[in-house]
Amino acid sequence: MLELAIKGGRGYWAWIAGLLAVLVLGALCYGQQLEHGLMITGQSRDVSWGFYTAQMTFLVGVAAGGVMLVLPYYLHDYKAFGKITVLGEFLAVASLVMCLLYLLIHLGQPSRALNIFLNATPSSMLFWDGNVLMTYLVMNIIIGWNVLEAERNGVAPASWVKGLVYLSIPMAFGIHTMTAFIYCGLPGRGFWMTAILAPRFLASAFAAGPALLILLCFLIRRLSDFDPGQKAIKTLAVITTYGMIANLFFLGCEVFVAFYSRIPEHMDHLKYLYVGLHGHGVLVPWMRASLLLMGVAVLLLIPPVTRNNEKILAVACLCVFVGTWIDKGLGMIAGGFIPSPMHHITEYVPTLLELMISAGITAIGLLILTVLYKITLGVKQGG
């Protein structure tokens, strides 16, 4: 089926060339990091996890969100998702590759990355997180490719594929749960040390993942003759709505507990993010924008009359995706380090080189997604 990826018009190849250019530029910037170390980033002694770790955290959620297609289709025989389940699995593949690459570039010595697997440390959450991410990636590649090949040949997938699908469902919940445990298991970080962090991560994943898939379905329908189906999109919109409501509810619970208890260790992180603290507040405009975007998304998604309007739905999904990206991709990680346990404030802003390296990782993910979706559409359109 790989031959389907090299069939495309001028626009397709221009897009591929653009991604390769960004990839090369990111690689050149990463060369600077390899030579000079993480000092080229905005990270410091007080903020040792930054933009790389934040993007990894957000993309784990995007990958986990694909289970919202797999679970109804395979467990409840929801036929409407039949056309787009493979799209969700391949979205998870691209997201997981980016997750692992963000983990790799964050290491000062990337050659030591294999130590996570070669020197097992069961007491480390990073060991478990690395293993579940890699396992879930391999599962989605095998499942997606075999299902697509069976569809191209006009036969049912092998029986063992369905068994692998059932196993992948708890793995999808596990990847984001383990990621949350990395943070909430640190007793010195009051912002993260909450039992509700894993449910909050999952809620945002089940909003952002389906929202992105809806936007991709709209884009696919515009650029090709493939129709994902109105019923599937409407159901994804409902899932996104409930996920976004749960995400905002959990955030409200965090705010209530922090300020009702009046524990400075818990209050100061939220103050820094949303109103500023001691004259510092570089993330305040971003976090307020995140709240506004997520609130607007909920208001647009709850009424069926607006949710079923595709133009409004596209705006709402964009608000969901950008709002949750700001919340997890900017505020969640930096907010856990600022202020420090000694109540010192060292603000964090990613550098240009850091952003360019991240753009290179994103280009790799988009390249993988583009190729996989091109193959998928080729099969579904009888190419």
CSV table of C-alpha atoms in Angstrom, one decimal:
chain,number,residue,atom,x,y,z
A,1,MET,CA,0.0,0.0,0.0
A,2,LEU,CA,3.0,2.3,0.3
A,3,GLU,CA,2.8,3.1,-3.4
A,4,LEU,CA,-0.4,5.1,-2.6
A,5,ALA,CA,1.6,7.6,-0.7
A,6,ILE,CA,3.5,8.8,-3.8
A,7,LYS,CA,0.4,9.5,-5.8
A,8,GLY,CA,-0.5,13.1,-5.5
A,9,GLY,CA,-0.9,16.5,-7.2
A,10,ARG,CA,1.2,19.6,-7.0
A,11,GLY,CA,-0.4,20.8,-3.8
A,12,TYR,CA,0.3,17.5,-2.1
A,13,TRP,CA,4.0,17.6,-3.0
A,14,ALA,CA,4.3,21.3,-2.1
A,15,TRP,CA,2.9,20.4,1.4
A,16,ILE,CA,5.4,17.5,1.7
A,17,ALA,CA,8.3,19.8,0.6
A,18,GLY,CA,7.3,22.4,3.2
A,19,LEU,CA,7.2,19.9,6.0
A,20,LEU,CA,10.7,18.6,5.0
A,21,ALA,CA,12.0,22.1,4.9
A,22,VAL,CA,10.8,22.8,8.5
A,23,LEU,CA,12.1,19.4,9.5
A,24,VAL,CA,15.6,20.2,8.2
A,25,LEU,CA,15.5,23.6,9.9
A,26,GLY,CA,14.5,22.0,13.2
A,27,ALA,CA,17.3,19.4,12.8
A,28,LEU,CA,19.9,22.2,12.3
A,29,CYS,CA,18.7,23.9,15.5
A,30,TYR,CA,18.8,20.6,17.3
A,31,GLY,CA,22.4,20.4,16.3
A,32,GLN,CA,23.0,23.6,18.3
A,33,GLN,CA,21.4,21.9,21.3
A,34,LEU,CA,23.5,18.8,21.0
A,35,GLU,CA,26.6,21.0,20.9
A,36,HIS,CA,25.7,23.4,23.7
A,37,GLY,CA,23.2,21.5,25.7
A,38,LEU,CA,19.8,22.5,27.1
A,39,MET,CA,21.3,26.0,27.9
A,40,ILE,CA,20.0,27.1,24.5
A,41,THR,CA,16.4,26.6,25.8
A,42,GLY,CA,14.6,28.8,28.3
A,43,GLN,CA,14.8,26.1,31.0
A,44,SER,CA,16.7,26.7,34.2
A,45,ARG,CA,17.6,25.1,37.5
A,46,ASP,CA,14.1,26.1,38.8
A,47,VAL,CA,12.2,25.2,35.6
A,48,SER,CA,13.8,22.0,34.4
A,49,TRP,CA,10.8,20.8,32.3
A,50,GLY,CA,9.6,23.2,29.7
A,51,PHE,CA,8.1,23.4,26.2
A,52,TYR,CA,9.3,20.0,25.1
A,53,THR,CA,7.8,18.2,28.1
A,54,ALA,CA,4.6,20.2,27.8
A,55,GLN,CA,4.1,19.3,24.2
A,56,MET,CA,4.7,15.6,25.0
A,57,THR,CA,2.0,15.8,27.7
A,58,PHE,CA,-0.5,17.4,25.4
A,59,LEU,CA,0.2,15.0,22.5
A,60,VAL,CA,-0.3,12.0,24.8
A,61,GLY,CA,-3.8,13.2,25.3
A,62,VAL,CA,-4.4,13.6,21.5
A,63,ALA,CA,-3.2,10.0,21.1
A,64,ALA,CA,-5.4,8.7,24.0
A,65,GLY,CA,-8.4,10.5,22.5
A,66,GLY,CA,-8.5,8.0,19.6
A,67,VAL,CA,-10.0,5.4,22.0
A,68,MET,CA,-13.2,7.4,21.8
A,69,LEU,CA,-13.6,5.9,18.3
A,70,VAL,CA,-12.2,2.4,19.0
A,71,LEU,CA,-14.3,1.8,22.1
A,72,PRO,CA,-17.8,2.5,20.5
A,73,TYR,CA,-16.9,0.8,17.2
A,74,TYR,CA,-15.4,-2.5,18.5
A,75,LEU,CA,-17.2,-2.9,21.9
A,76,HIS,CA,-20.6,-1.5,21.0
A,77,ASP,CA,-20.7,-2.2,17.3
A,78,TYR,CA,-21.3,1.5,16.5
A,79,LYS,CA,-21.2,1.3,12.7
A,80,ALA,CA,-21.1,5.1,12.1
A,81,PHE,CA,-17.4,5.1,13.2
A,82,GLY,CA,-16.5,2.4,10.7
A,83,LYS,CA,-15.2,4.8,8.1
A,84,ILE,CA,-13.0,6.8,10.4
A,85,THR,CA,-11.7,4.4,13.1
A,86,VAL,CA,-8.5,3.9,11.1
A,87,LEU,CA,-8.1,7.7,10.9
A,88,GLY,CA,-8.2,7.8,14.7
A,89,GLU,CA,-5.6,5.0,15.0
A,90,PHE,CA,-3.2,6.7,12.6
A,91,LEU,CA,-3.7,10.1,14.4
A,92,ALA,CA,-2.5,8.2,17.5
A,93,VAL,CA,0.5,6.9,15.7
A,94,ALA,CA,1.6,10.3,14.6
A,95,SER,CA,1.0,11.8,18.0
A,96,LEU,CA,2.9,9.1,19.8
A,97,VAL,CA,5.9,9.4,17.5
A,98,MET,CA,6.0,13.1,18.4
A,99,CYS,CA,5.6,12.3,22.1
A,100,LEU,CA,8.6,10.0,22.0
A,101,LEU,CA,10.7,12.4,20.0
A,102,TYR,CA,9.9,15.2,22.5
A,103,LEU,CA,11.1,12.9,25.3
A,104,LEU,CA,14.3,12.2,23.3
A,105,ILE,CA,15.3,15.8,22.6
A,106,HIS,CA,14.7,16.7,26.3
A,107,LEU,CA,17.5,14.4,27.3
A,108,GLY,CA,20.9,15.9,27.6
A,109,GLN,CA,22.4,12.6,26.4
A,110,PRO,CA,19.8,11.2,23.9
A,111,SER,CA,21.9,8.1,23.4
A,112,ARG,CA,21.0,7.0,26.9
A,113,ALA,CA,17.2,6.9,26.0
A,114,LEU,CA,17.4,3.1,25.6
A,115,ASN,CA,18.3,2.8,29.3
A,116,ILE,CA,14.6,3.2,30.1
A,117,PHE,CA,14.0,-0.2,28.5
A,118,LEU,CA,17.3,-1.9,29.0
A,119,ASN,CA,17.6,-1.1,32.7
A,120,ALA,CA,14.2,-1.7,34.0
A,121,THR,CA,13.3,0.4,37.1
A,122,PRO,CA,9.7,-0.5,38.1
A,123,SER,CA,9.7,2.1,40.9
A,124,SER,CA,10.0,4.8,38.3
A,125,MET,CA,6.9,6.3,36.6
A,126,LEU,CA,9.1,7.3,33.6
A,127,PHE,CA,9.9,3.6,33.1
A,128,TRP,CA,6.2,2.7,32.9
A,129,ASP,CA,5.3,5.7,30.8
A,130,GLY,CA,8.0,5.0,28.2
A,131,ASN,CA,6.9,1.4,28.0
A,132,VAL,CA,3.1,2.1,27.6
A,133,LEU,CA,3.8,4.8,25.0
A,134,MET,CA,6.0,2.5,22.9
A,135,THR,CA,3.6,-0.5,23.3
A,136,TYR,CA,0.6,1.6,22.4
A,137,LEU,CA,2.4,3.0,19.3
A,138,VAL,CA,3.3,-0.5,18.1
A,139,MET,CA,-0.3,-1.6,18.7
A,140,ASN,CA,-1.8,1.2,16.7
A,141,ILE,CA,0.6,0.6,13.8
A,142,ILE,CA,-0.2,-3.1,13.6
A,143,ILE,CA,-4.0,-2.6,14.1
A,144,GLY,CA,-4.3,0.3,11.6
A,145,TRP,CA,-2.2,-1.3,8.9
A,146,ASN,CA,-3.9,-4.7,9.1
A,147,VAL,CA,-7.4,-3.3,9.2
A,148,LEU,CA,-6.6,-1.1,6.2
A,149,GLU,CA,-5.0,-4.0,4.3
A,150,ALA,CA,-8.0,-6.2,4.9
A,151,GLU,CA,-10.3,-3.5,3.7
A,152,ARG,CA,-8.3,-3.1,0.5
A,153,ASN,CA,-8.5,-6.9,-0.1
A,154,GLY,CA,-12.2,-7.0,0.7
A,155,VAL,CA,-11.8,-9.4,3.5
A,156,ALA,CA,-12.3,-9.3,7.3
A,157,PRO,CA,-9.3,-8.6,9.5
A,158,ALA,CA,-7.6,-11.5,11.1
A,159,SER,CA,-9.2,-12.6,14.4
A,160,TRP,CA,-6.1,-11.8,16.4
A,161,VAL,CA,-6.4,-8.1,15.3
A,162,LYS,CA,-9.6,-7.8,17.3
A,163,GLY,CA,-7.9,-9.2,20.4
A,164,LEU,CA,-5.2,-6.6,20.0
A,165,VAL,CA,-7.8,-3.9,19.7
A,166,TYR,CA,-9.4,-4.9,22.9
A,167,LEU,CA,-6.0,-4.8,24.6
A,168,SER,CA,-5.3,-1.4,23.2
A,169,ILE,CA,-8.4,0.2,24.9
A,170,PRO,CA,-7.0,0.0,28.5
A,171,MET,CA,-3.6,0.9,27.1
A,172,ALA,CA,-5.1,4.2,25.7
A,173,PHE,CA,-6.3,5.0,29.2
A,174,GLY,CA,-3.0,3.9,30.6
A,175,ILE,CA,-0.7,6.2,28.6
A,176,HIS,CA,-2.3,9.4,29.9
A,177,THR,CA,-2.7,8.0,33.4
A,178,MET,CA,1.0,7.1,33.6
A,179,THR,CA,1.9,10.5,32.3
A,180,ALA,CA,-0.2,12.1,35.0
A,181,PHE,CA,1.4,9.9,37.6
A,182,ILE,CA,4.8,11.3,36.7
A,183,TYR,CA,3.6,14.7,37.9
A,184,CYS,CA,1.2,14.0,40.7
A,185,GLY,CA,3.7,11.6,42.4
A,186,LEU,CA,6.1,14.5,43.1
A,187,PRO,CA,5.4,15.6,46.7
A,188,GLY,CA,7.4,18.9,46.3
A,189,ARG,CA,5.0,20.2,43.6
A,190,GLY,CA,1.7,21.4,45.1
A,191,PHE,CA,0.2,22.2,41.7
A,192,TRP,CA,0.5,18.7,40.5
A,193,MET,CA,0.0,16.7,43.7
A,194,THR,CA,-3.7,16.0,43.3
A,195,ALA,CA,-5.5,12.7,42.8
A,196,ILE,CA,-7.7,14.3,40.2
A,197,LEU,CA,-4.8,15.1,37.8
A,198,ALA,CA,-5.2,11.8,35.9
A,199,PRO,CA,-9.0,12.2,35.4
A,200,ARG,CA,-8.4,15.8,34.4
A,201,PHE,CA,-5.8,14.7,31.8
A,202,LEU,CA,-8.2,12.1,30.4
A,203,ALA,CA,-11.1,14.6,30.2
A,204,SER,CA,-9.0,17.0,28.2
A,205,ALA,CA,-7.8,14.2,26.0
A,206,PHE,CA,-11.3,13.1,25.3
A,207,ALA,CA,-12.1,16.7,24.2
A,208,ALA,CA,-9.0,17.6,22.3
A,209,GLY,CA,-8.5,14.3,20.5
A,210,PRO,CA,-12.0,14.1,19.0
A,211,ALA,CA,-12.1,17.8,18.3
A,212,LEU,CA,-8.9,17.5,16.2
A,213,LEU,CA,-10.3,14.5,14.4
A,214,ILE,CA,-13.5,16.5,13.5
A,215,LEU,CA,-11.3,19.2,12.0
A,216,LEU,CA,-9.3,16.6,10.1
A,217,CYS,CA,-12.5,15.1,8.8
A,218,PHE,CA,-13.7,18.5,7.5
A,219,LEU,CA,-10.3,19.0,5.9
A,220,ILE,CA,-10.3,15.6,4.3
A,221,ARG,CA,-13.8,16.1,2.9
A,222,ARG,CA,-12.7,19.4,1.4
A,223,LEU,CA,-9.6,18.1,-0.2
A,224,SER,CA,-10.9,14.7,-1.4
A,225,ASP,CA,-14.0,12.8,-2.4
A,226,PHE,CA,-14.0,10.8,0.9
A,227,ASP,CA,-17.0,11.6,3.2
A,228,PRO,CA,-16.4,10.5,6.9
A,229,GLY,CA,-20.2,10.6,7.4
A,230,GLN,CA,-22.5,13.1,9.2
A,231,LYS,CA,-23.5,10.7,11.9
A,232,ALA,CA,-19.9,10.0,12.9
A,233,ILE,CA,-19.0,13.7,13.1
A,234,LYS,CA,-22.1,14.5,15.1
A,235,THR,CA,-21.3,11.7,17.6
A,236,LEU,CA,-17.7,13.0,17.9
A,237,ALA,CA,-19.1,16.4,18.6
A,238,VAL,CA,-21.1,15.1,21.5
A,239,ILE,CA,-18.1,13.2,22.9
A,240,THR,CA,-16.1,16.5,22.6
A,241,THR,CA,-18.8,18.3,24.4
A,242,TYR,CA,-18.9,16.0,27.4
A,243,GLY,CA,-15.1,15.8,27.5
A,244,MET,CA,-14.8,19.6,27.6
A,245,ILE,CA,-17.5,20.0,30.3
A,246,ALA,CA,-15.7,17.4,32.5
A,247,ASN,CA,-12.4,19.1,31.9
A,248,LEU,CA,-13.7,22.5,33.1
A,249,PHE,CA,-15.5,20.9,36.0
A,250,PHE,CA,-12.3,19.2,37.2
A,251,LEU,CA,-10.4,22.6,36.8
A,252,GLY,CA,-13.1,24.2,38.9
A,253,CYS,CA,-12.7,21.5,41.6
A,254,GLU,CA,-9.0,22.2,41.7
A,255,VAL,CA,-9.6,26.0,42.2
A,256,PHE,CA,-12.2,25.4,44.9
A,257,VAL,CA,-9.9,23.0,46.9
A,258,ALA,CA,-6.9,25.3,46.6
A,259,PHE,CA,-8.7,28.5,47.7
A,260,TYR,CA,-11.1,27.0,50.2
A,261,SER,CA,-8.3,25.3,52.0
A,262,ARG,CA,-6.2,28.5,51.9
A,263,ILE,CA,-2.9,26.5,51.6
A,264,PRO,CA,-0.4,28.9,50.0
A,265,GLU,CA,1.5,26.0,48.3
A,266,HIS,CA,-1.6,25.2,46.3
A,267,MET,CA,-3.0,28.8,45.8
A,268,ASP,CA,0.2,30.4,44.6
A,269,HIS,CA,0.5,28.3,41.4
A,270,LEU,CA,-3.0,29.2,40.3
A,271,LYS,CA,-2.5,32.8,41.2
A,272,TYR,CA,0.6,32.9,39.1
A,273,LEU,CA,-1.1,31.4,36.1
A,274,TYR,CA,-4.3,33.4,36.1
A,275,VAL,CA,-3.7,36.7,37.9
A,276,GLY,CA,0.0,36.9,38.4
A,277,LEU,CA,2.1,36.7,41.5
A,278,HIS,CA,4.5,39.3,43.0
A,279,GLY,CA,4.6,41.2,39.7
A,280,HIS,CA,5.3,38.2,37.6
A,281,GLY,CA,2.7,36.8,35.1
A,282,VAL,CA,4.1,36.1,31.7
A,283,LEU,CA,1.5,33.3,31.2
A,284,VAL,CA,-1.5,35.2,32.5
A,285,PRO,CA,-2.8,36.4,29.1
A,286,TRP,CA,-2.3,32.8,27.7
A,287,MET,CA,-4.2,31.1,30.5
A,288,ARG,CA,-7.0,33.6,30.5
A,289,ALA,CA,-7.3,33.1,26.7
A,290,SER,CA,-7.4,29.4,27.4
A,291,LEU,CA,-10.3,29.7,29.8
A,292,LEU,CA,-12.1,32.0,27.4
A,293,LEU,CA,-11.7,29.6,24.4
A,294,MET,CA,-12.8,26.6,26.4
A,295,GLY,CA,-15.8,28.5,27.8
A,296,VAL,CA,-16.8,29.7,24.4
A,297,ALA,CA,-16.4,26.1,23.0
A,298,VAL,CA,-18.8,24.7,25.7
A,299,LEU,CA,-21.4,27.4,25.0
A,300,LEU,CA,-21.2,26.6,21.3
A,301,LEU,CA,-21.2,22.8,21.7
A,302,ILE,CA,-24.0,22.3,24.3
A,303,PRO,CA,-27.0,23.6,22.1
A,304,PRO,CA,-27.8,21.1,19.4
A,305,VAL,CA,-28.7,23.9,17.0
A,306,THR,CA,-25.1,25.3,17.0
A,307,ARG,CA,-23.4,21.9,17.5
A,308,ASN,CA,-25.0,20.5,14.4
A,309,ASN,CA,-24.0,23.5,12.3
A,310,GLU,CA,-20.7,22.5,10.7
A,311,LYS,CA,-19.3,26.0,10.4
A,312,ILE,CA,-20.0,26.7,14.1
A,313,LEU,CA,-18.8,23.2,15.0
A,314,ALA,CA,-15.5,23.9,13.3
A,315,VAL,CA,-15.0,27.1,15.3
A,316,ALA,CA,-15.9,25.3,18.5
A,317,CYS,CA,-13.5,22.4,17.8
A,318,LEU,CA,-10.7,24.9,17.1
A,319,CYS,CA,-11.5,26.6,20.4
A,320,VAL,CA,-11.4,23.3,22.2
A,321,PHE,CA,-8.1,22.3,20.6
A,322,VAL,CA,-6.3,25.6,21.1
A,323,GLY,CA,-7.7,26.1,24.6
A,324,THR,CA,-6.6,22.7,25.8
A,325,TRP,CA,-3.2,23.1,24.1
A,326,ILE,CA,-2.6,26.3,26.0
A,327,ASP,CA,-3.8,24.8,29.3
A,328,LYS,CA,-1.6,21.6,29.0
A,329,GLY,CA,1.0,22.7,26.4
A,330,LEU,CA,1.9,25.9,28.2
A,331,GLY,CA,0.5,26.3,31.7
A,332,MET,CA,0.4,22.8,33.1
A,333,ILE,CA,4.1,22.1,33.2
A,334,ALA,CA,5.5,25.6,33.8
A,335,GLY,CA,2.8,26.2,36.4
A,336,GLY,CA,4.1,23.3,38.4
A,337,PHE,CA,7.5,24.8,38.7
A,338,ILE,CA,6.5,28.4,39.3
A,339,PRO,CA,6.8,29.4,42.1
A,340,SER,CA,9.4,26.9,43.3
A,341,PRO,CA,9.1,25.0,46.6
A,342,MET,CA,11.1,27.8,48.2
A,343,HIS,CA,8.5,30.3,46.8
A,344,HIS,CA,11.0,31.8,44.4
A,345,ILE,CA,9.7,32.9,41.0
A,346,THR,CA,11.9,32.1,38.0
A,347,GLU,CA,9.7,32.7,34.9
A,348,TYR,CA,10.0,30.5,31.8
A,349,VAL,CA,9.7,31.5,28.2
A,350,PRO,CA,10.8,29.2,25.4
A,351,THR,CA,13.6,30.4,23.2
A,352,LEU,CA,13.5,30.7,19.4
A,353,LEU,CA,15.8,27.7,19.0
A,354,GLU,CA,13.5,25.7,21.3
A,355,LEU,CA,10.5,26.6,19.3
A,356,MET,CA,12.2,25.8,16.0
A,357,ILE,CA,13.3,22.4,17.3
A,358,SER,CA,9.7,21.8,18.4
A,359,ALA,CA,8.5,22.9,14.9
A,360,GLY,CA,10.8,20.2,13.5
A,361,ILE,CA,9.2,17.6,15.7
A,362,THR,CA,5.7,18.8,14.6
A,363,ALA,CA,6.8,18.6,11.0
A,364,ILE,CA,7.8,14.9,11.5
A,365,GLY,CA,4.4,14.2,13.0
A,366,LEU,CA,2.5,16.0,10.3
A,367,LEU,CA,4.6,14.2,7.6
A,368,ILE,CA,3.7,10.8,9.1
A,369,LEU,CA,0.0,11.7,9.5
A,370,THR,CA,-0.1,13.0,5.9
A,371,VAL,CA,1.4,9.8,4.4
A,372,LEU,CA,-0.8,7.5,6.5
A,373,TYR,CA,-3.9,9.5,5.6
A,374,LYS,CA,-3.0,9.5,1.9
A,375,ILE,CA,-2.7,5.7,2.0
A,376,THR,CA,-6.0,5.4,3.9
A,377,LEU,CA,-7.9,7.6,1.5
A,378,GLY,CA,-6.3,5.8,-1.4
A,379,VAL,CA,-7.6,2.5,-0.1
A,380,LYS,CA,-11.1,3.8,0.8
A,381,GLN,CA,-11.5,5.4,-2.6
A,382,GLY,CA,-10.4,2.3,-4.3
A,383,GLY,CA,-7.0,3.7,-5.4
